[in-house]
Coordinates of C-alpha atoms in Angstrom, one line a residue:
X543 CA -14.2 28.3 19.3
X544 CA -12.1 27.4 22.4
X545 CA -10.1 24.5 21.9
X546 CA -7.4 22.4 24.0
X547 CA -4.2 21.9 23.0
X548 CA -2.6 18.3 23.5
X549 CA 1.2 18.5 21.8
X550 CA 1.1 19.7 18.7
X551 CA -3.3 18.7 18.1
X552 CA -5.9 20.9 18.9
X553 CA -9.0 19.5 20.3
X554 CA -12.8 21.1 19.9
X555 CA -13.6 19.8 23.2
X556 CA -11.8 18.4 25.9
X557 CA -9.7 15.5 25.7
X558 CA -10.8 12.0 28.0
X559 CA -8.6 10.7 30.2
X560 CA -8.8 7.7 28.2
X561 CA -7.4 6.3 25.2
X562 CA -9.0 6.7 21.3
X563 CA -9.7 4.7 18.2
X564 CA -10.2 6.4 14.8
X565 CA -14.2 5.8 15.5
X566 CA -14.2 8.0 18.5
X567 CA -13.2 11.5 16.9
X568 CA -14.1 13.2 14.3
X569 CA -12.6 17.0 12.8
X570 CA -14.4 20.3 13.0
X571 CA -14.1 22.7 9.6
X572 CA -12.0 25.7 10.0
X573 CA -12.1 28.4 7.7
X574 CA -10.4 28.0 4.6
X575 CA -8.4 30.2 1.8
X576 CA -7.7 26.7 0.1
X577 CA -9.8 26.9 -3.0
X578 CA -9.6 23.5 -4.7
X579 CA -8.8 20.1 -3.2
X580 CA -6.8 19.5 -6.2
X581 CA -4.6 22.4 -4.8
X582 CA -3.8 19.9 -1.6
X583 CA -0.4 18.9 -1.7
X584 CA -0.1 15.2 -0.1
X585 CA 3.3 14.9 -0.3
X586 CA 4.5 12.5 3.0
X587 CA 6.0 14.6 6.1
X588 CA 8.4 11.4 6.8
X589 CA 11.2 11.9 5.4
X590 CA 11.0 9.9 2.3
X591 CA 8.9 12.6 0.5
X592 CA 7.0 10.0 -1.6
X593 CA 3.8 12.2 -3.4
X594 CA 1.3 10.4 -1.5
X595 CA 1.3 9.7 2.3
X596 CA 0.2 5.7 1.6
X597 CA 2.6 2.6 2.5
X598 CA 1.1 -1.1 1.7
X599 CA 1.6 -3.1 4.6
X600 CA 4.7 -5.7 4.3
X601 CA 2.3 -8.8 4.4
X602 CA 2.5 -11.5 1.9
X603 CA -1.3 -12.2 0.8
X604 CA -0.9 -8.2 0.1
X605 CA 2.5 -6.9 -1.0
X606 CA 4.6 -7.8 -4.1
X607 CA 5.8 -6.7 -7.7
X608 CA 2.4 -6.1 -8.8
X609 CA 1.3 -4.1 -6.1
X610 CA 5.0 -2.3 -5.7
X611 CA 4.7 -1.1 -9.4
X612 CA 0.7 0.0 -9.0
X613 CA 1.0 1.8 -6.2
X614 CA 4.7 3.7 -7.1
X615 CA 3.1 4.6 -10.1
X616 CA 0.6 6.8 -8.1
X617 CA 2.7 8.1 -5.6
X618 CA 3.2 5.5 -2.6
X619 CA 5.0 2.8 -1.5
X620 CA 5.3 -0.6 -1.0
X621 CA 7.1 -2.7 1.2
X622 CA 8.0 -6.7 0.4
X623 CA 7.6 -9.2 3.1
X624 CA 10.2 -10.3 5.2
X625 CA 9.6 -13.8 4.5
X626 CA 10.5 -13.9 0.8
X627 CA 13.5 -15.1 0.2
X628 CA 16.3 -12.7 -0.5
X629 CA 16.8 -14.1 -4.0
X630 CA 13.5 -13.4 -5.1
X631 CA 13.3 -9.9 -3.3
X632 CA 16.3 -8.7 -5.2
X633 CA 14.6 -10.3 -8.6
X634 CA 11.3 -8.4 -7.5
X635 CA 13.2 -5.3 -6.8
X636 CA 15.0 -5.2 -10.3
X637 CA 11.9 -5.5 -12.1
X638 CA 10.1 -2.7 -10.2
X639 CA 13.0 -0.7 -11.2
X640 CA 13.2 -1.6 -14.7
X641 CA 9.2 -1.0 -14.6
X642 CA 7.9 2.5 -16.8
X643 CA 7.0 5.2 -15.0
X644 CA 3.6 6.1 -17.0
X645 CA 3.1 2.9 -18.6
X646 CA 1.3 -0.1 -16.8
X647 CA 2.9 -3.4 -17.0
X648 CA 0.4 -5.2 -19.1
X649 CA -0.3 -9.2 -18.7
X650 CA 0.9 -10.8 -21.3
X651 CA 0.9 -14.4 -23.3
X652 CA 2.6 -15.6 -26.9
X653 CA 0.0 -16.6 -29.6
X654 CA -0.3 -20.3 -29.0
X655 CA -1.5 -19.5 -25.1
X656 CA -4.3 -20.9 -25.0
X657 CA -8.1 -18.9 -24.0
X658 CA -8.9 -20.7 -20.6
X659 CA -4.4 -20.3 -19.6
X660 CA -5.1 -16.3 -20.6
X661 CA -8.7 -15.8 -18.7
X662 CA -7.2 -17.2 -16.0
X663 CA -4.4 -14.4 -16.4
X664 CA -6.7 -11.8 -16.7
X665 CA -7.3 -10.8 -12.9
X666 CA -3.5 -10.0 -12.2
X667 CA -4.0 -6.9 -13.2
X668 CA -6.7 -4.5 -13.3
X669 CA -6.6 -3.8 -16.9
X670 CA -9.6 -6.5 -18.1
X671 CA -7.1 -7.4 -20.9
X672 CA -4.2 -9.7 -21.9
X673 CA -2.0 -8.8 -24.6
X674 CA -0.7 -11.2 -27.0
X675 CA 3.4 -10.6 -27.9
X676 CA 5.6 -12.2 -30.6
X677 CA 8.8 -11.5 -30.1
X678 CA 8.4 -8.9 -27.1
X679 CA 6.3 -6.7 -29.9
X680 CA 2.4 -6.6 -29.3
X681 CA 0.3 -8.3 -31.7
X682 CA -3.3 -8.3 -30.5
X683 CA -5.1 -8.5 -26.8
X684 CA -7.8 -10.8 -26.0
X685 CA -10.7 -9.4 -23.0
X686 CA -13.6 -11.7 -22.0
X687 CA -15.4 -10.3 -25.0
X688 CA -13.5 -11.9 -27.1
X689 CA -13.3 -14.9 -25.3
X690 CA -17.2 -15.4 -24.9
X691 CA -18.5 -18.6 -26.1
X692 CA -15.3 -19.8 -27.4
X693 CA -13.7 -23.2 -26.6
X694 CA -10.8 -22.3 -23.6
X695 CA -8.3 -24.9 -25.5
X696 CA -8.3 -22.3 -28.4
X697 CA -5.4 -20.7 -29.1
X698 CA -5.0 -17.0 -28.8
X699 CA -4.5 -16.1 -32.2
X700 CA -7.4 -17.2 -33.1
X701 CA -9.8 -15.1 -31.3
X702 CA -7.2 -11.8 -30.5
X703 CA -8.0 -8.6 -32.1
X704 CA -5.4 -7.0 -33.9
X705 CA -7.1 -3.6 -34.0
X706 CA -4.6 -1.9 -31.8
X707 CA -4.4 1.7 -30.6
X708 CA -0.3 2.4 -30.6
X709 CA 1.1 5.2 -29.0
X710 CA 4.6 6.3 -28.6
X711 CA 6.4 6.1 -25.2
X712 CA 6.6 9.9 -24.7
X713 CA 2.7 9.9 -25.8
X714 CA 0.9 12.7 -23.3
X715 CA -2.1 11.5 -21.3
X716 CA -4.3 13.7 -23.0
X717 CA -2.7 12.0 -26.4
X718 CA -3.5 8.6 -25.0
X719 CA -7.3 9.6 -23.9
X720 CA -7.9 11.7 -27.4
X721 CA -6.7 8.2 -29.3
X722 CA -8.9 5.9 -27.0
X723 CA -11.8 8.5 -27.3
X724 CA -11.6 8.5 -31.2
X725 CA -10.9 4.6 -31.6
X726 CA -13.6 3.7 -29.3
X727 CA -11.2 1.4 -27.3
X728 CA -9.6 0.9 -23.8
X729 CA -6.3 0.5 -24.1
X730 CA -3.8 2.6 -25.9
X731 CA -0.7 -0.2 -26.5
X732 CA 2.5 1.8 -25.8
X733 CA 5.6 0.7 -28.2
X734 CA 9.6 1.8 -29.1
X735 CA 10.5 3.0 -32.6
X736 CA 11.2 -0.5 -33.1
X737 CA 7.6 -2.0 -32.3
X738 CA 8.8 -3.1 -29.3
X739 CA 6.2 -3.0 -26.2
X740 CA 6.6 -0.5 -23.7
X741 CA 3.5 -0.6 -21.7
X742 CA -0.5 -0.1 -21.6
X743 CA -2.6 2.7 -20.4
X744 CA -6.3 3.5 -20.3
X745 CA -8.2 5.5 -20.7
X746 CA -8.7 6.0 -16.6
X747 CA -5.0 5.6 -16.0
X748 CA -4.4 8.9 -18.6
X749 CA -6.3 11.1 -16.0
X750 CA -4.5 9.4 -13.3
X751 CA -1.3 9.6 -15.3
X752 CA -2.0 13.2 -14.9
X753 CA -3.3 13.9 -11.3
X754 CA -0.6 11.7 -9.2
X755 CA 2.9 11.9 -9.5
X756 CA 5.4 8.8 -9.6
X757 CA 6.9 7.7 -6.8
X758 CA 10.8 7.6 -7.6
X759 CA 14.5 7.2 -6.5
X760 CA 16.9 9.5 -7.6
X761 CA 17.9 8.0 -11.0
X762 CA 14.0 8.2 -12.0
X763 CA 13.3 4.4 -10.8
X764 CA 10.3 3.5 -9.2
X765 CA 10.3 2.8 -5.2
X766 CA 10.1 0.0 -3.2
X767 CA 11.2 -0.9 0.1
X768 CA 12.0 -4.3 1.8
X769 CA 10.8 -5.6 5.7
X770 CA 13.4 -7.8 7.0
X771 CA 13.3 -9.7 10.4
X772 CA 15.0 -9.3 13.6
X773 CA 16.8 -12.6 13.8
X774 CA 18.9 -14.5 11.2
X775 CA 21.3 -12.5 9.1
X776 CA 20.0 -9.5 9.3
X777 CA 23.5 -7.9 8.1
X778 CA 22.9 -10.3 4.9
X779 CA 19.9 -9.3 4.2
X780 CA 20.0 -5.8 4.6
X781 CA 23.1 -5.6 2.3
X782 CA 21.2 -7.8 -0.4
X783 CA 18.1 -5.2 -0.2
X784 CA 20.3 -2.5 -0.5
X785 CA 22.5 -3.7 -3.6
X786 CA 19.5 -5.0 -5.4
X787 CA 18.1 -1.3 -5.2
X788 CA 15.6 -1.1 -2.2
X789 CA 14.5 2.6 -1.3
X790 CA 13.7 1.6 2.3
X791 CA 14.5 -0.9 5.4
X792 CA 11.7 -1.7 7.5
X793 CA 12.8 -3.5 10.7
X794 CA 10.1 -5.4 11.5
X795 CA 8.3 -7.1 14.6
X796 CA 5.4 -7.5 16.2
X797 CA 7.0 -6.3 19.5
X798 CA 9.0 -3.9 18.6
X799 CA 10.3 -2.2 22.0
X800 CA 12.7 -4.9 22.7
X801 CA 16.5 -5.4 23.0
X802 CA 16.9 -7.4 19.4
X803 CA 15.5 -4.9 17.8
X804 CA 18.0 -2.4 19.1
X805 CA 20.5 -4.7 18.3
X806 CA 19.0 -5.4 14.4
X807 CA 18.2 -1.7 14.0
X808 CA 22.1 -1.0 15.0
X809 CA 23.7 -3.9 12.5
X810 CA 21.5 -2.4 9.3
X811 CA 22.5 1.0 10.3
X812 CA 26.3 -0.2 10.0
X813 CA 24.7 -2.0 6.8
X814 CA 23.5 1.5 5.6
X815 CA 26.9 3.4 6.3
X816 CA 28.8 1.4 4.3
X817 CA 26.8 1.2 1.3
X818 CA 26.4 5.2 2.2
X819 CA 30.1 5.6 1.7
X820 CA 29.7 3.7 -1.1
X821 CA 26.9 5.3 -3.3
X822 CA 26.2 8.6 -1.7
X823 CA 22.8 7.5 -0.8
X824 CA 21.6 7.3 2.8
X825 CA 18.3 4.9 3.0
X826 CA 16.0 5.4 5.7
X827 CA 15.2 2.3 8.2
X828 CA 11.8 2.1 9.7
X829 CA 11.7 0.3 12.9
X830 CA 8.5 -1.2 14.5
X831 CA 5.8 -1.8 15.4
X832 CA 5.3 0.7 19.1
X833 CA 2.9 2.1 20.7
X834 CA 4.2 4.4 23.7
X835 CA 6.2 7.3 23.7
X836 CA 9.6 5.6 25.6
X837 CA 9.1 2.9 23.0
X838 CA 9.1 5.7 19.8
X839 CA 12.3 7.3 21.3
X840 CA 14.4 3.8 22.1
X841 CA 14.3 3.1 18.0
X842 CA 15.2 6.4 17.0
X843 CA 17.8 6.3 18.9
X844 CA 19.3 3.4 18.0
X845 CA 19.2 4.5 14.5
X846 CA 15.8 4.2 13.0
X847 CA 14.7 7.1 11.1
X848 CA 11.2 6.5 11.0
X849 CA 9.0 4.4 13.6
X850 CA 6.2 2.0 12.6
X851 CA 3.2 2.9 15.1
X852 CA 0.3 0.0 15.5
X853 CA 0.1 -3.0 18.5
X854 CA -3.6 -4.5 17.6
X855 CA -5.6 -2.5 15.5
X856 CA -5.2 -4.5 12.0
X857 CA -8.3 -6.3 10.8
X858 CA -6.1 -10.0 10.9
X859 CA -4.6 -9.4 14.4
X860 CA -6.0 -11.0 17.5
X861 CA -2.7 -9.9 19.9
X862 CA -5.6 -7.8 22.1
X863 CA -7.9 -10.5 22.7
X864 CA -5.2 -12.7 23.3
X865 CA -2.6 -11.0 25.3
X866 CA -4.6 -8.1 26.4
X867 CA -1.8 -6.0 25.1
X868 CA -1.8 -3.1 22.4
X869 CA -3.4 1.0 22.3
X870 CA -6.3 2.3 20.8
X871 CA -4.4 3.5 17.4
X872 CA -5.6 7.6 17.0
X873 CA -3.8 8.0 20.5
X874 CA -0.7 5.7 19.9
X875 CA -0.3 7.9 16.7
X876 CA -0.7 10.9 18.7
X877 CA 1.2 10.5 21.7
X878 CA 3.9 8.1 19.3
X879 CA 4.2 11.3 16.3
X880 CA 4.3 14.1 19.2
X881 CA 7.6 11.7 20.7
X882 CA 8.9 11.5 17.1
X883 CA 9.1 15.1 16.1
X884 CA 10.5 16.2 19.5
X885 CA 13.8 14.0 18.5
X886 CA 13.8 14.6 14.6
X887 CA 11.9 11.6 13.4
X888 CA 8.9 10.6 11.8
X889 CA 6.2 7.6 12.1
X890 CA 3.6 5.3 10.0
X891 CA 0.4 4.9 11.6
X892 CA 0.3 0.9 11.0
X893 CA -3.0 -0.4 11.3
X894 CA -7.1 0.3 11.6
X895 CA -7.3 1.4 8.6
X896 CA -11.2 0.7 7.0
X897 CA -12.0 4.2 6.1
X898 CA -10.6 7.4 3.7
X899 CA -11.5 9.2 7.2
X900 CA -9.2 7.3 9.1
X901 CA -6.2 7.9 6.8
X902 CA -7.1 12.0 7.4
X903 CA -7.5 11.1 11.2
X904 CA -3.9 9.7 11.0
X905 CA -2.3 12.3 9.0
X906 CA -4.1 15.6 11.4
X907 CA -2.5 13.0 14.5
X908 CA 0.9 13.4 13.2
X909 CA 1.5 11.2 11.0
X910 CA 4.4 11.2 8.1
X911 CA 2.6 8.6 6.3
X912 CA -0.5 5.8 6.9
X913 CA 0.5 1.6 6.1
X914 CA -2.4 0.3 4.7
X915 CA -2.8 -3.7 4.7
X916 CA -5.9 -5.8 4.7
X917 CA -7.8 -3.4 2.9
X918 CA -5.5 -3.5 0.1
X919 CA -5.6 -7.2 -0.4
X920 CA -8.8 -7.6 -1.7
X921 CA -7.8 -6.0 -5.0
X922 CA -6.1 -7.1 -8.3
X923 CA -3.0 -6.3 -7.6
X924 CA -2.6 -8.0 -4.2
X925 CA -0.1 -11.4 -4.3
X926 CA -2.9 -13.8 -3.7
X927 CA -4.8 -15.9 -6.0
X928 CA -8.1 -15.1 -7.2
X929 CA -11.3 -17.1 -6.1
X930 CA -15.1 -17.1 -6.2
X931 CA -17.6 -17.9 -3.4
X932 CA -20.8 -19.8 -4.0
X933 CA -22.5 -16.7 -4.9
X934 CA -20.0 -16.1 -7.7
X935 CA -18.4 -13.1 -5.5
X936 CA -14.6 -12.7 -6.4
X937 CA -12.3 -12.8 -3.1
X938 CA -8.7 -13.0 -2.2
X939 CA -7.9 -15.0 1.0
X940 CA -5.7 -12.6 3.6
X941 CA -3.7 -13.9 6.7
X942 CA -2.1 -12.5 9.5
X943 CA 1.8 -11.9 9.7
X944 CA 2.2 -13.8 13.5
X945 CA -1.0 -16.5 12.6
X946 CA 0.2 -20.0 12.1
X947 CA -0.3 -20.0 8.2
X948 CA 2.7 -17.2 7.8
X949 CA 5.0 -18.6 11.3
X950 CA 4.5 -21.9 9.1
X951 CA 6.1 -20.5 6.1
X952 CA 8.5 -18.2 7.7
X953 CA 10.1 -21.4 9.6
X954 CA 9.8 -23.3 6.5
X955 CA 13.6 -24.3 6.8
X956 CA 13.9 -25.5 10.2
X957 CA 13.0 -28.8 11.8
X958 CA 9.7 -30.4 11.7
X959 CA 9.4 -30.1 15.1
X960 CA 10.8 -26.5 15.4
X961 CA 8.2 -25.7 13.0
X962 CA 5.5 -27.6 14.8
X963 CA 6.4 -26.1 18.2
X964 CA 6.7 -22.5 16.8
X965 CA 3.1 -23.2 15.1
X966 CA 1.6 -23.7 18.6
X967 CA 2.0 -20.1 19.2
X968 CA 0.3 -18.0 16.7
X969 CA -1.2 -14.2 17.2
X970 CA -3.4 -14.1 13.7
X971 CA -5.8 -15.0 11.3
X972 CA -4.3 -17.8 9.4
X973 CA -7.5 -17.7 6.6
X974 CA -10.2 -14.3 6.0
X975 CA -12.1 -13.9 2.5
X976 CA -11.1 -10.3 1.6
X977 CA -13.9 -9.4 -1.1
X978 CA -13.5 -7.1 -4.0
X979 CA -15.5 -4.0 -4.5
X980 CA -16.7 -4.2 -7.3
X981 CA -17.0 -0.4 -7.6
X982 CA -13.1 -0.3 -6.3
X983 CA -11.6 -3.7 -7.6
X984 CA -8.1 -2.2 -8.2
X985 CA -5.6 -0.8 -5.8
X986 CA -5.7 2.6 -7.8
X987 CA -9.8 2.3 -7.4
X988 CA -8.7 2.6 -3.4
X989 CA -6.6 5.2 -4.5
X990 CA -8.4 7.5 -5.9
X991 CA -11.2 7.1 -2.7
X992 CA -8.8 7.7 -0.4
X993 CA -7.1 10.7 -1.4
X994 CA -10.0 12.4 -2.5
X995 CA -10.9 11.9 0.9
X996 CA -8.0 13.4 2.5
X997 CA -7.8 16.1 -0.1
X998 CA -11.1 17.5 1.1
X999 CA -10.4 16.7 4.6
X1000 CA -7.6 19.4 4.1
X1001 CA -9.6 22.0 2.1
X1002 CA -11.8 21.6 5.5
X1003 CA -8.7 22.5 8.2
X1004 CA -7.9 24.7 5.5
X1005 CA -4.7 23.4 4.8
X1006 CA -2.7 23.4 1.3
X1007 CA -0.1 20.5 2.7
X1008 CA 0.5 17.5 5.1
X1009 CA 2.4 19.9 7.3
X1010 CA -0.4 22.6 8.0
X1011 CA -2.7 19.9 8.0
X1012 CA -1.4 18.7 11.1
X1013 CA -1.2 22.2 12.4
X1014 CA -4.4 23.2 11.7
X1015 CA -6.8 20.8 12.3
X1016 CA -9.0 20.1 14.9
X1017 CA -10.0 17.6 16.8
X1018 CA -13.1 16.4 18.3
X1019 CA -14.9 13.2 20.3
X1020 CA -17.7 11.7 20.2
X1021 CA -20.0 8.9 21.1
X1022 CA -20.6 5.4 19.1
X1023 CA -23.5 7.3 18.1
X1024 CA -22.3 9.9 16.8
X1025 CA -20.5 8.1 15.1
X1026 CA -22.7 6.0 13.2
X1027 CA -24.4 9.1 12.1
X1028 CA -22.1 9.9 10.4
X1029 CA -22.4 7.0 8.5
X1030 CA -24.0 6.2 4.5
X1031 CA -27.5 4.6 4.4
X1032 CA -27.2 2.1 1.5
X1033 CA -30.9 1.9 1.6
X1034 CA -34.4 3.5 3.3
X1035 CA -34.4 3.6 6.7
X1036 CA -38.1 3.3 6.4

């Protein structure tokens, strides 16, 4: 097989002269020793070392408590939005740390809730129930079977079940699936000596209790990391993040090859010394978003440790049809990962992301780890409400982070007519219906899709890490029609 070699990427064939989007390449299998893609370890090459390779985007119709605890549990990370304000990031913060490990956070109401307050609970989580607590101890759940046919100004109580399935808090997945299996139920109520709740897990989150490992900080805590802006107080921020317990700093931009970002990546980087000398703990900064080599270089030099790669490709930007300006992503992570490793660093590969294939595309390119955003926001666990088209589809609305709806609410404490003027200039989707799957409704559902995907797309470079996967595998191009043969039929063709 004679390939080319482009940095650190092998190429079947050989490479345009122009640039490429995850839809024009594709990887060629390579022989493999790797027996199992179980065997696969996804553990991120950026630094952090979180188990799995998977960042949700730091958008606010995506990323908050709910999502930061989900996804943790499983392995990634996610990052809040620079537009909360720092009072309720450090509130949001504490409670992912004081979250379980194992143990979902379950929704939860007193007795006296009424049916229609707790249905219109029930899609916070993925779960399908609501348990009903007296005195933080668990006293029954209520799930739309219950709730069927009855009036919705009924009280809890009087429809709960109280047949519960209690487990301890050092219960065993296997434990927790046995007692579900025997009792017939879904969910296995976790509780203290004292009967006081600890958590919930199904039957589905036992085996995944089991396959992924928990993203945490040193003292066992789940991680979460914080995007703050540019301009403002960027010291002030950047030391509340860190003192309420934030894993990461992402300095965050549209543009970010440009002199205040230097300057903001320098002041948290004096931010992060101090509260290094005062803990022992260094915290990583990601800088972005860039595209270019020069641009990858500039923030790491300035004291970014890991750089935030994307100018475009999300599915709620419009920067390229407006300005013209951005890359096609695959070679912005290529060229962007090759400038990265060259000086020490790492990067995210920041937008495009519609497919398990494209996270492996990212990951063989060169990247430490993939940001997921709009695809992620059309699940349970993403901030926004939930709502129902006129063909009784479920939906979460999504916006973009530079479209007038967020540059509205991001400026909410200026003038009327700073806000106003500021709102003439928007790069974004203020308003897109992002639809559940109902075969993938929950962030873990993604999960699961995606890193199976990538675990076999390893097995195939016959790779047993992140690292030789990015050694090993090869790269090759193809048409648009290649590419759509590639894809499912989800019917006959005849």
């Amino acid at each position: 097989m004679t390939t080319w070699e482009n940095g650190n990427v092998r190429f079947l064939n050989e490479q345009p002269n122009y640039d490429l989007t995850y839809n024009d390449v594709f990887m060629a299998p390579n022989r493999s020793s790797v027996g199992s893609r179980m065997n696969v370890d996804l553990t991120s090459t950026d630094g952090l070392g979180t188990p799995l390779p998977l960042a949700v985007a730091n958008m606010t119709a995506i990323s908050g408590r709910r999502m930061a605890e989900t996804i943790a549990r499983r392995g990634g990370i996610a990052i809040l939005p620079q537009d909360i304000p720092a009072d309720f990031v450090a509130r949001s913060i504490r409670r992912v740390k004081g979250a379980h490990t194992r143990f979902d956070t379950p929704v939860t109401v007193n007795p006296t809730t009424t049916v229609g307050e707790a249905m219109n609970l029930l899609n916070k989580r993925a779960h399908g129930v609501v348990l009903v607590i007296e005195d933080h101890r668990p006293v029954g759940l209520v799930s739309p079977a219950e709730a069927e046919g009855v009036d919705r100004f009924a009280q809890c109580h009087e429809v709960m079940t109280t047949d519960l399935t209690l487990v301890g808090p050092d219960a065993s997945p296997d434990d927790v699936f046995q007692a579900l299996a025997e009792r017939h139920q879904k969910v296995a109520v976790a509780v203290d000596e004292t009967g006081v709740l600890v958590g919930i897990m199904t039957s589905r989150g036992a085996l995944r209790t089991e396959i992924y490992r928990p993203a945490v900080d040193p003292d066992g805590r789940l991680m979460i990391g914080t995007a703050i802006g540019i301009n403002g107080d960027v010291a002030g921020r950047a030391r509340s993040a860190l003192d309420s317990g934030s894993d990461v700093l992402v300095m965050d931009t549209a543009h970010g090859h440009q002199d205040p970002m230097i300057r903001a990546i320098g002041v948290a980087d004096k931010v992060r010394t101090a509260f290094q000398e005062k803990t022992g703990r260094r915290i990583p900064i990601v800088a972005g978003n860039i595209v270019t080599r020069r641009g990858t270089l500039d923030l790491l030099e300035a004291g970014a440790d890991i750089i935030k790669v994307g100018v475009g490709p999300g599915a709620m930007c419009t920067t390229r049809m407006q300005t013209g300006v951005g890359r096609p992503q695959f070679s912005a992570v290529l060229e962007c990962a090759e400038a990265a490793a060259e000086a020490d660093g790492a990067i995210w590969a920041d937008g495009g992301i519609r497919h398990p294939r494209d996270v492996a595309l990212a990951l063989a390119a060169g990247a430490g780890s993939v940001m997921i955003g709009s695809w992620f926001a059309g699940t349970h666990e993403s901030t926004g409400a939930m709502l129902v088209d006129h063909d009784g589809r479920l939906y979460k609305e999504s916006f973009g982070m530079a479209s007038a709806r967020a540059v509205r609410h991001r400026t909410r404490q200026r003038s009327a007519f700073e806000r106003a003027r500021a709102a003439l200039f928007e790069e974004g989707i203020s308003q897109s219906k992002m639809y559940l799957d109902p075969q993938r409704p929950g962030v873990e559902d993604l999960v699961d899709f995606i890193t199976s995907g990538v675990r076999s797309s390893c097995t195939y470079a016959g790779a047993a890490n992140l690292e030789e996967f990015h050694e090993k595998a090869v790269i090759g191009v193809q048409s648009p029609s290649g590419y759509e043969e590639g894809r499912p039929l989800q019917r006959s063709w005849t």
